[in-house]
Amino acid sequence: YITFANESRFDFAQADPFYIVAWTKFTAKTAGGWVVSKMATTGTGAGWIMGHSSLQNGDIYMRVQNVTASRCEQVSANTYTDDGTKWHLMIGWWDGTNNCNSGIGLYVDGSSIPLTNSSTGDGLAGEILNNAGVSLSGNGSAGIVGGYVDEVAIYRGKITADDAKRIYGVFNGKRMSES
């Protein structure tokens, strides 16, 4: 894993919209982990995570939570069923509205995916700010991703479905030509 020191550009408050873009290739179906995160501990602190479930390949999630572990989380089931040989573009987003039903989500390969709400309520009960660094593929106290993470970008602002399609369209040819 890699952790970058606390950087104010990634200090998103509860009302700040942001999104995370990362190419992923999960080679271990049961090796879940944090693809990109800014959370100090193993999931009980304030912050955000875009991750891969340990249940099966293609189970991914986006989580935003406060220090008391009040969380907004959307998870997918079996988003893609390949055997870990293909790259996929994951985009996790939080729109800053503090709505656990419609204000958080994921795009995979430029498309919306079916999600299940596994939040602890309708919205967060507190702030998500923390002093943690941004981590790629785990943070030392959480599982390291079983596979590869590449070309990560974190943006302040909202993303639309059209934006996700456009990002995937621009980079898909390059990524798919790699082995």
GROMACS .gro file of N, CA and C in nm, residues 33-123:
model
  273
   33GLY      N    1  -1.035  -0.508  -0.017
   33GLY     CA    2  -0.948  -0.405   0.038
   33GLY      C    3  -0.994  -0.266  -0.001
   34TRP      N    4  -0.924  -0.170   0.050
   34TRP     CA    5  -0.955  -0.030   0.022
   34TRP      C    6  -0.879   0.012  -0.102
   35VAL      N    7  -0.949   0.037  -0.211
   35VAL     CA    8  -0.884   0.080  -0.335
   35VAL      C    9  -0.823   0.218  -0.315
   36VAL      N   10  -0.903   0.314  -0.271
   36VAL     CA   11  -0.857   0.449  -0.238
   36VAL      C   12  -0.932   0.491  -0.112
   37SER      N   13  -0.861   0.549  -0.016
   37SER     CA   14  -0.927   0.586   0.109
   37SER      C   15  -0.860   0.707   0.174
   38LYS      N   16  -0.935   0.770   0.260
   38LYS     CA   17  -0.882   0.872   0.350
   38LYS      C   18  -0.953   0.851   0.483
   39MET      N   19  -0.905   0.750   0.555
   39MET     CA   20  -0.962   0.711   0.683
   39MET      C   21  -0.849   0.660   0.771
   40ALA      N   22  -0.846   0.706   0.894
   40ALA     CA   23  -0.732   0.679   0.981
   40ALA      C   24  -0.726   0.537   1.034
   41THR      N   25  -0.838   0.473   1.056
   41THR     CA   26  -0.835   0.341   1.118
   41THR      C   27  -0.902   0.239   1.030
   42THR      N   28  -0.932   0.123   1.084
   42THR     CA   29  -0.985   0.012   1.005
   42THR      C   30  -1.132   0.025   0.971
   43GLY      N   31  -1.181   0.143   0.958
   43GLY     CA   32  -1.319   0.161   0.916
   43GLY      C   33  -1.408   0.217   1.025
   44THR      N   34  -1.352   0.254   1.139
   44THR     CA   35  -1.433   0.308   1.247
   44THR      C   36  -1.414   0.458   1.264
   45GLY      N   37  -1.330   0.519   1.184
   45GLY     CA   38  -1.304   0.662   1.195
   45GLY      C   39  -1.376   0.740   1.087
   46ALA      N   40  -1.363   0.871   1.095
   46ALA     CA   41  -1.423   0.958   0.993
   46ALA      C   42  -1.343   0.949   0.864
   47GLY      N   43  -1.412   0.967   0.752
   47GLY     CA   44  -1.343   0.969   0.623
   47GLY      C   45  -1.424   0.905   0.513
   48TRP      N   46  -1.354   0.857   0.412
   48TRP     CA   47  -1.419   0.797   0.295
   48TRP      C   48  -1.334   0.683   0.240
   49ILE      N   49  -1.403   0.587   0.175
   49ILE     CA   50  -1.338   0.469   0.117
   49ILE      C   51  -1.410   0.432  -0.012
   50MET      N   52  -1.333   0.399  -0.115
   50MET     CA   53  -1.385   0.327  -0.231
   50MET      C   54  -1.316   0.192  -0.226
   51GLY      N   55  -1.392   0.085  -0.212
   51GLY     CA   56  -1.329  -0.044  -0.186
   51GLY      C   57  -1.384  -0.160  -0.265
   52HIS      N   58  -1.318  -0.274  -0.243
   52HIS     CA   59  -1.351  -0.402  -0.304
   52HIS      C   60  -1.384  -0.498  -0.190
   53SER      N   61  -1.499  -0.560  -0.197
   53SER     CA   62  -1.543  -0.652  -0.092
   53SER      C   63  -1.461  -0.779  -0.092
   54SER      N   64  -1.455  -0.842   0.023
   54SER     CA   65  -1.384  -0.970   0.033
   54SER      C   66  -1.474  -1.088  -0.003
   55LEU      N   67  -1.599  -1.062  -0.041
   55LEU     CA   68  -1.692  -1.172  -0.068
   55LEU      C   69  -1.671  -1.235  -0.205
   56GLN      N   70  -1.661  -1.152  -0.309
   56GLN     CA   71  -1.635  -1.207  -0.442
   56GLN      C   72  -1.591  -1.095  -0.536
   57ASN      N   73  -1.526  -1.134  -0.645
   57ASN     CA   74  -1.479  -1.037  -0.742
   57ASN      C   75  -1.599  -0.962  -0.798
   58GLY      N   76  -1.586  -0.830  -0.809
   58GLY     CA   77  -1.695  -0.750  -0.862
   58GLY      C   78  -1.785  -0.690  -0.756
   59ASP      N   79  -1.767  -0.727  -0.630
   59ASP     CA   80  -1.842  -0.664  -0.521
   59ASP      C   81  -1.762  -0.543  -0.476
   60ILE      N   82  -1.814  -0.424  -0.501
   60ILE     CA   83  -1.741  -0.301  -0.469
   60ILE      C   84  -1.832  -0.208  -0.390
   61TYR      N   85  -1.773  -0.107  -0.327
   61TYR     CA   86  -1.854  -0.016  -0.247
   61TYR      C   87  -1.791   0.122  -0.238
   62MET      N   88  -1.876   0.219  -0.203
   62MET     CA   89  -1.835   0.356  -0.173
   62MET      C   90  -1.892   0.388  -0.036
   63ARG      N   91  -1.806   0.436   0.056
   63ARG     CA   92  -1.848   0.467   0.193
   63ARG      C   93  -1.797   0.603   0.234
   64VAL      N   94  -1.883   0.679   0.302
   64VAL     CA   95  -1.847   0.806   0.365
   64VAL      C   96  -1.901   0.796   0.507
   65GLN      N   97  -1.817   0.826   0.608
   65GLN     CA   98  -1.866   0.812   0.746
   65GLN      C   99  -1.801   0.911   0.840
   66ASN      N  100  -1.866   0.929   0.955
   66ASN     CA  101  -1.813   1.020   1.057
   66ASN      C  102  -1.742   0.940   1.166
   67VAL      N  103  -1.690   1.009   1.266
   67VAL     CA  104  -1.608   0.946   1.368
   67VAL      C  105  -1.685   0.845   1.454
   68THR      N  106  -1.816   0.857   1.463
   68THR     CA  107  -1.894   0.760   1.541
   68THR      C  108  -1.940   0.642   1.455
   69ALA      N  109  -1.887   0.632   1.335
   69ALA     CA  110  -1.918   0.525   1.240
   69ALA      C  111  -2.060   0.533   1.185
   70SER      N  112  -2.123   0.650   1.195
   70SER     CA  113  -2.246   0.676   1.121
   70SER      C  114  -2.203   0.685   0.976
   71ARG      N  115  -2.260   0.601   0.888
   71ARG     CA  116  -2.207   0.596   0.752
   71ARG      C  117  -2.315   0.595   0.646
   72CYS      N  118  -2.278   0.651   0.532
   72CYS     CA  119  -2.352   0.635   0.408
   72CYS      C  120  -2.270   0.540   0.323
   73GLU      N  121  -2.331   0.432   0.279
   73GLU     CA  122  -2.258   0.331   0.202
   73GLU      C  123  -2.350   0.268   0.100
   74GLN      N  124  -2.301   0.261  -0.023
   74GLN     CA  125  -2.370   0.192  -0.131
   74GLN      C  126  -2.279   0.080  -0.179
   75VAL      N  127  -2.333  -0.039  -0.194
   75VAL     CA  128  -2.254  -0.155  -0.235
   75VAL      C  129  -2.315  -0.220  -0.358
   76SER      N  130  -2.231  -0.284  -0.436
   76SER     CA  131  -2.278  -0.358  -0.553
   76SER      C  132  -2.260  -0.506  -0.526
   77ALA      N  133  -2.336  -0.586  -0.596
   77ALA     CA  134  -2.319  -0.731  -0.588
   77ALA      C  135  -2.288  -0.782  -0.728
   78ASN      N  136  -2.172  -0.844  -0.740
   78ASN     CA  137  -2.138  -0.911  -0.865
   78ASN      C  138  -2.142  -0.818  -0.985
   79THR      N  139  -2.081  -0.699  -0.970
   79THR     CA  140  -2.082  -0.600  -1.077
   79THR      C  141  -2.020  -0.653  -1.205
   80TYR      N  142  -1.912  -0.723  -1.192
   80TYR     CA  143  -1.850  -0.790  -1.305
   80TYR      C  144  -1.798  -0.923  -1.256
   81THR      N  145  -1.807  -1.022  -1.340
   81THR     CA  146  -1.776  -1.158  -1.295
   81THR      C  147  -1.652  -1.217  -1.361
   82ASP      N  148  -1.568  -1.135  -1.421
   82ASP     CA  149  -1.450  -1.190  -1.486
   82ASP      C  150  -1.356  -1.248  -1.382
   83ASP      N  151  -1.257  -1.317  -1.428
   83ASP     CA  152  -1.164  -1.387  -1.339
   83ASP      C  153  -1.043  -1.302  -1.300
   84GLY      N  154  -1.054  -1.173  -1.309
   84GLY     CA  155  -0.943  -1.087  -1.272
   84GLY      C  156  -0.845  -1.061  -1.384
   85THR      N  157  -0.887  -1.084  -1.508
   85THR     CA  158  -0.797  -1.062  -1.621
   85THR      C  159  -0.823  -0.930  -1.691
   86LYS      N  160  -0.929  -0.859  -1.653
   86LYS     CA  161  -0.965  -0.735  -1.721
   86LYS      C  162  -0.956  -0.616  -1.627
   87TRP      N  163  -0.917  -0.503  -1.683
   87TRP     CA  164  -0.917  -0.377  -1.610
   87TRP      C  165  -1.058  -0.318  -1.612
   88HIS      N  166  -1.096  -0.255  -1.501
   88HIS     CA  167  -1.226  -0.187  -1.492
   88HIS      C  168  -1.204  -0.047  -1.433
   89LEU      N  169  -1.277   0.050  -1.486
   89LEU     CA  170  -1.271   0.186  -1.434
   89LEU      C  171  -1.378   0.202  -1.326
   90MET      N  172  -1.334   0.228  -1.203
   90MET     CA  173  -1.426   0.253  -1.091
   90MET      C  174  -1.430   0.403  -1.065
   91ILE      N  175  -1.550   0.455  -1.046
   91ILE     CA  176  -1.567   0.594  -1.004
   91ILE      C  177  -1.663   0.594  -0.886
   92GLY      N  178  -1.613   0.633  -0.769
   92GLY     CA  179  -1.697   0.647  -0.651
   92GLY      C  180  -1.725   0.794  -0.628
   93TRP      N  181  -1.848   0.828  -0.587
   93TRP     CA  182  -1.881   0.970  -0.574
   93TRP      C  183  -1.970   0.997  -0.452
   94TRP      N  184  -1.956   1.118  -0.401
   94TRP     CA  185  -2.037   1.173  -0.292
   94TRP      C  186  -2.076   1.313  -0.337
   95ASP      N  187  -2.207   1.343  -0.336
   95ASP     CA  188  -2.249   1.473  -0.391
   95ASP      C  189  -2.265   1.584  -0.287
   96GLY      N  190  -2.237   1.555  -0.160
   96GLY     CA  191  -2.240   1.658  -0.057
   96GLY      C  192  -2.377   1.692  -0.003
   97THR      N  193  -2.481   1.619  -0.047
   97THR     CA  194  -2.617   1.649   0.001
   97THR      C  195  -2.650   1.578   0.131
   98ASN      N  196  -2.562   1.489   0.179
   98ASN     CA  197  -2.583   1.411   0.300
   98ASN      C  198  -2.709   1.325   0.289
   99ASN      N  199  -2.731   1.268   0.173
   99ASN     CA  200  -2.842   1.178   0.149
   99ASN      C  201  -2.787   1.040   0.116
  100CYS      N  202  -2.803   0.945   0.208
  100CYS     CA  203  -2.748   0.811   0.189
  100CYS      C  204  -2.818   0.731   0.080
  101ASN      N  205  -2.935   0.775   0.038
  101ASN     CA  206  -3.008   0.703  -0.065
  101ASN      C  207  -2.968   0.746  -0.206
  102SER      N  208  -2.950   0.876  -0.228
  102SER     CA  209  -2.923   0.924  -0.364
  102SER      C  210  -2.798   1.010  -0.376
  103GLY      N  211  -2.728   1.037  -0.266
  103GLY     CA  212  -2.614   1.127  -0.269
  103GLY      C  213  -2.479   1.060  -0.272
  104ILE      N  214  -2.476   0.929  -0.295
  104ILE     CA  215  -2.351   0.852  -0.297
  104ILE      C  216  -2.368   0.739  -0.397
  105GLY      N  217  -2.261   0.704  -0.469
  105GLY     CA  218  -2.276   0.596  -0.566
  105GLY      C  219  -2.148   0.558  -0.635
  106LEU      N  220  -2.163   0.473  -0.736
  106LEU     CA  221  -2.051   0.419  -0.812
  106LEU      C  222  -2.087   0.410  -0.960
  107TYR      N  223  -1.986   0.429  -1.043
  107TYR     CA  224  -1.994   0.396  -1.185
  107TYR      C  225  -1.883   0.295  -1.212
  108VAL      N  226  -1.910   0.200  -1.299
  108VAL     CA  227  -1.808   0.104  -1.341
  108VAL      C  228  -1.807   0.103  -1.493
  109ASP      N  229  -1.690   0.121  -1.549
  109ASP     CA  230  -1.672   0.123  -1.694
  109ASP      C  231  -1.768   0.219  -1.762
  110GLY      N  232  -1.789   0.336  -1.699
  110GLY     CA  233  -1.868   0.442  -1.756
  110GLY      C  234  -2.018   0.430  -1.739
  111SER      N  235  -2.064   0.330  -1.665
  111SER     CA  236  -2.207   0.309  -1.650
  111SER      C  237  -2.248   0.303  -1.503
  112SER      N  238  -2.372   0.343  -1.476
  112SER     CA  239  -2.429   0.324  -1.343
  112SER      C  240  -2.445   0.175  -1.320
  113ILE      N  241  -2.436   0.135  -1.194
  113ILE     CA  242  -2.453  -0.006  -1.160
  113ILE      C  243  -2.559  -0.019  -1.052
  114PRO      N  244  -2.625  -0.135  -1.043
  114PRO     CA  245  -2.722  -0.156  -0.936
  114PRO      C  246  -2.651  -0.153  -0.800
  115LEU      N  247  -2.709  -0.081  -0.705
  115LEU     CA  248  -2.649  -0.067  -0.573
  115LEU      C  249  -2.749  -0.101  -0.464
  116THR      N  250  -2.697  -0.145  -0.352
  116THR     CA  251  -2.776  -0.171  -0.234
  116THR      C  252  -2.730  -0.076  -0.125
  117ASN      N  253  -2.825  -0.013  -0.058
  117ASN     CA  254  -2.793   0.081   0.049
  117ASN      C  255  -2.762   0.002   0.176
  118SER      N  256  -2.640   0.014   0.227
  118SER     CA  257  -2.604  -0.050   0.354
  118SER      C  258  -2.565   0.056   0.457
  119SER      N  259  -2.628   0.171   0.447
  119SER     CA  260  -2.601   0.283   0.536
  119SER      C  261  -2.659   0.258   0.675
  120THR      N  262  -2.612   0.337   0.772
  120THR     CA  263  -2.665   0.326   0.907
  120THR      C  264  -2.782   0.421   0.931
  121GLY      N  265  -2.821   0.497   0.832
  121GLY     CA  266  -2.933   0.591   0.845
  121GLY      C  267  -2.956   0.661   0.712
  122ASP      N  268  -3.034   0.769   0.716
  122ASP     CA  269  -3.063   0.844   0.594
  122ASP      C  270  -2.955   0.945   0.559
  123GLY      N  271  -2.875   0.985   0.659
  123GLY     CA  272  -2.768   1.082   0.640
  123GLY      C  273  -2.667   1.068   0.752
   0.00000   0.00000   0.00000
